[in-house]
Amino acid sequence: SHYHANYCRSLADGMENFRYTALTGRPGNADATRDMLDVSQQIVKDYPDLSEHVVYSNGPPAILSDAARLLVAHRLDEHFLRIDQLQRF
């Protein structure tokens, strides 16, 4: 469950420069990995230069590492990549 979903949606409604996309998946579900990579690829398509952006993401470490590499490859400063790794998904 996304315990911050309502808060994030309200931020997106109230802030012009805030985007929120919730990803859902079941433990061991390959779709969760694909979803995270699909969202990351859409981010770099929409914002090819991420040098002036901050990205927050959470999820299992294996899923996040591929997404993080893609975002950093598009000039996202690692200091502006906020990741909370879930140990149990």
PDB file of C-alpha atoms in Angstrom:
ATOM      1  CA  SER A   1       0.000   0.000   0.000  1.00  0.00           C
ATOM      2  CA  HIS A   2       1.139   3.533  -0.694  1.00  0.00           C
ATOM      3  CA  TYR A   3       0.718   5.293   2.614  1.00  0.00           C
ATOM      4  CA  HIS A   4       1.775   8.625   1.112  1.00  0.00           C
ATOM      5  CA  ALA A   5      -0.355   8.364  -2.014  1.00  0.00           C
ATOM      6  CA  ASN A   6      -2.971  10.917  -0.957  1.00  0.00           C
ATOM      7  CA  TYR A   7      -0.295  13.350   0.173  1.00  0.00           C
ATOM      8  CA  CYS A   8       1.618  13.000  -3.109  1.00  0.00           C
ATOM      9  CA  ARG A   9      -1.544  13.420  -5.165  1.00  0.00           C
ATOM     10  CA  SER A  10      -2.388  16.593  -3.256  1.00  0.00           C
ATOM     11  CA  LEU A  11       1.123  17.934  -3.918  1.00  0.00           C
ATOM     12  CA  ALA A  12       0.722  17.161  -7.612  1.00  0.00           C
ATOM     13  CA  ASP A  13      -2.631  18.966  -7.637  1.00  0.00           C
ATOM     14  CA  GLY A  14      -1.235  22.015  -5.885  1.00  0.00           C
ATOM     15  CA  MET A  15       2.212  22.335  -7.439  1.00  0.00           C
ATOM     16  CA  GLU A  16       2.808  22.955 -11.097  1.00  0.00           C
ATOM     17  CA  ASN A  17       6.277  21.364 -11.079  1.00  0.00           C
ATOM     18  CA  PHE A  18       5.515  18.220  -9.040  1.00  0.00           C
ATOM     19  CA  ARG A  19       4.789  14.860 -10.676  1.00  0.00           C
ATOM     20  CA  TYR A  20       3.702  11.678  -8.906  1.00  0.00           C
ATOM     21  CA  THR A  21       3.360   8.192 -10.346  1.00  0.00           C
ATOM     22  CA  ALA A  22       2.482   5.284  -8.079  1.00  0.00           C
ATOM     23  CA  LEU A  23       3.770   1.882  -9.084  1.00  0.00           C
ATOM     24  CA  THR A  24       2.182  -1.228  -7.700  1.00  0.00           C
ATOM     25  CA  GLY A  25       3.223  -4.822  -7.863  1.00  0.00           C
ATOM     26  CA  ARG A  26       3.139  -8.090  -6.028  1.00  0.00           C
ATOM     27  CA  PRO A  27       6.227  -9.668  -4.446  1.00  0.00           C
ATOM     28  CA  GLY A  28       8.263 -11.493  -7.058  1.00  0.00           C
ATOM     29  CA  ASN A  29       6.218  -9.955  -9.846  1.00  0.00           C
ATOM     30  CA  ALA A  30       8.307  -9.184 -12.927  1.00  0.00           C
ATOM     31  CA  ASP A  31       5.739  -6.537 -13.843  1.00  0.00           C
ATOM     32  CA  ALA A  32       6.963  -4.356 -10.955  1.00  0.00           C
ATOM     33  CA  THR A  33      10.470  -4.272 -12.451  1.00  0.00           C
ATOM     34  CA  ARG A  34       9.127  -3.537 -15.909  1.00  0.00           C
ATOM     35  CA  ASP A  35       6.827  -0.830 -14.523  1.00  0.00           C
ATOM     36  CA  MET A  36       9.723   0.935 -12.784  1.00  0.00           C
ATOM     37  CA  LEU A  37      11.877   0.827 -15.913  1.00  0.00           C
ATOM     38  CA  ASP A  38       8.941   1.974 -18.089  1.00  0.00           C
ATOM     39  CA  VAL A  39       8.380   4.976 -15.826  1.00  0.00           C
ATOM     40  CA  SER A  40      12.106   5.777 -15.792  1.00  0.00           C
ATOM     41  CA  GLN A  41      12.226   5.594 -19.582  1.00  0.00           C
ATOM     42  CA  GLN A  42       9.202   7.883 -19.823  1.00  0.00           C
ATOM     43  CA  ILE A  43      10.873  10.355 -17.462  1.00  0.00           C
ATOM     44  CA  VAL A  44      14.001  10.570 -19.632  1.00  0.00           C
ATOM     45  CA  LYS A  45      11.845  10.850 -22.747  1.00  0.00           C
ATOM     46  CA  ASP A  46       9.883  13.747 -21.255  1.00  0.00           C
ATOM     47  CA  TYR A  47      12.924  15.317 -19.561  1.00  0.00           C
ATOM     48  CA  PRO A  48      16.081  14.293 -21.455  1.00  0.00           C
ATOM     49  CA  ASP A  49      18.226  16.616 -19.313  1.00  0.00           C
ATOM     50  CA  LEU A  50      17.574  15.850 -15.642  1.00  0.00           C
ATOM     51  CA  SER A  51      20.327  18.135 -14.357  1.00  0.00           C
ATOM     52  CA  GLU A  52      17.806  20.469 -12.702  1.00  0.00           C
ATOM     53  CA  HIS A  53      15.448  17.863 -11.248  1.00  0.00           C
ATOM     54  CA  VAL A  54      15.029  15.925  -8.017  1.00  0.00           C
ATOM     55  CA  VAL A  55      13.730  12.350  -8.172  1.00  0.00           C
ATOM     56  CA  TYR A  56      12.376  10.347  -5.231  1.00  0.00           C
ATOM     57  CA  SER A  57      11.782   6.634  -5.584  1.00  0.00           C
ATOM     58  CA  ASN A  58      11.270   3.644  -3.341  1.00  0.00           C
ATOM     59  CA  GLY A  59      11.109  -0.063  -3.904  1.00  0.00           C
ATOM     60  CA  PRO A  60      13.246  -3.190  -3.823  1.00  0.00           C
ATOM     61  CA  PRO A  61      16.988  -2.579  -4.409  1.00  0.00           C
ATOM     62  CA  ALA A  62      17.198  -4.712  -7.564  1.00  0.00           C
ATOM     63  CA  ILE A  63      14.442  -2.725  -9.261  1.00  0.00           C
ATOM     64  CA  LEU A  64      15.806   0.664  -8.240  1.00  0.00           C
ATOM     65  CA  SER A  65      19.401   0.118  -9.318  1.00  0.00           C
ATOM     66  CA  ASP A  66      18.571  -0.172 -13.042  1.00  0.00           C
ATOM     67  CA  ALA A  67      16.232   2.810 -12.892  1.00  0.00           C
ATOM     68  CA  ALA A  68      18.835   4.890 -11.025  1.00  0.00           C
ATOM     69  CA  ARG A  69      21.519   4.136 -13.626  1.00  0.00           C
ATOM     70  CA  LEU A  70      19.191   5.282 -16.406  1.00  0.00           C
ATOM     71  CA  LEU A  71      18.301   8.524 -14.635  1.00  0.00           C
ATOM     72  CA  VAL A  72      21.917   9.352 -13.769  1.00  0.00           C
ATOM     73  CA  ALA A  73      22.903   8.657 -17.382  1.00  0.00           C
ATOM     74  CA  HIS A  74      20.532  11.515 -18.302  1.00  0.00           C
ATOM     75  CA  ARG A  75      22.395  14.000 -16.109  1.00  0.00           C
ATOM     76  CA  LEU A  76      20.457  13.521 -12.869  1.00  0.00           C
ATOM     77  CA  ASP A  77      22.875  14.497 -10.114  1.00  0.00           C
ATOM     78  CA  GLU A  78      23.197  11.538  -7.724  1.00  0.00           C
ATOM     79  CA  HIS A  79      22.761  13.993  -4.828  1.00  0.00           C
ATOM     80  CA  PHE A  80      19.270  14.744  -6.151  1.00  0.00           C
ATOM     81  CA  LEU A  81      18.231  11.115  -6.473  1.00  0.00           C
ATOM     82  CA  ARG A  82      16.397  10.160  -3.293  1.00  0.00           C
ATOM     83  CA  ILE A  83      15.939   6.426  -2.878  1.00  0.00           C
ATOM     84  CA  ASP A  84      14.293   4.497  -0.073  1.00  0.00           C
ATOM     85  CA  GLN A  85      15.047   0.844  -0.567  1.00  0.00           C
ATOM     86  CA  LEU A  86      12.414  -1.564   0.678  1.00  0.00           C
ATOM     87  CA  GLN A  87      13.952  -4.684   2.109  1.00  0.00           C
ATOM     88  CA  ARG A  88      10.690  -6.613   1.886  1.00  0.00           C
ATOM     89  CA  PHE A  89       8.379  -6.134  -1.045  1.00  0.00           C
TER      90      PHE A  89
END
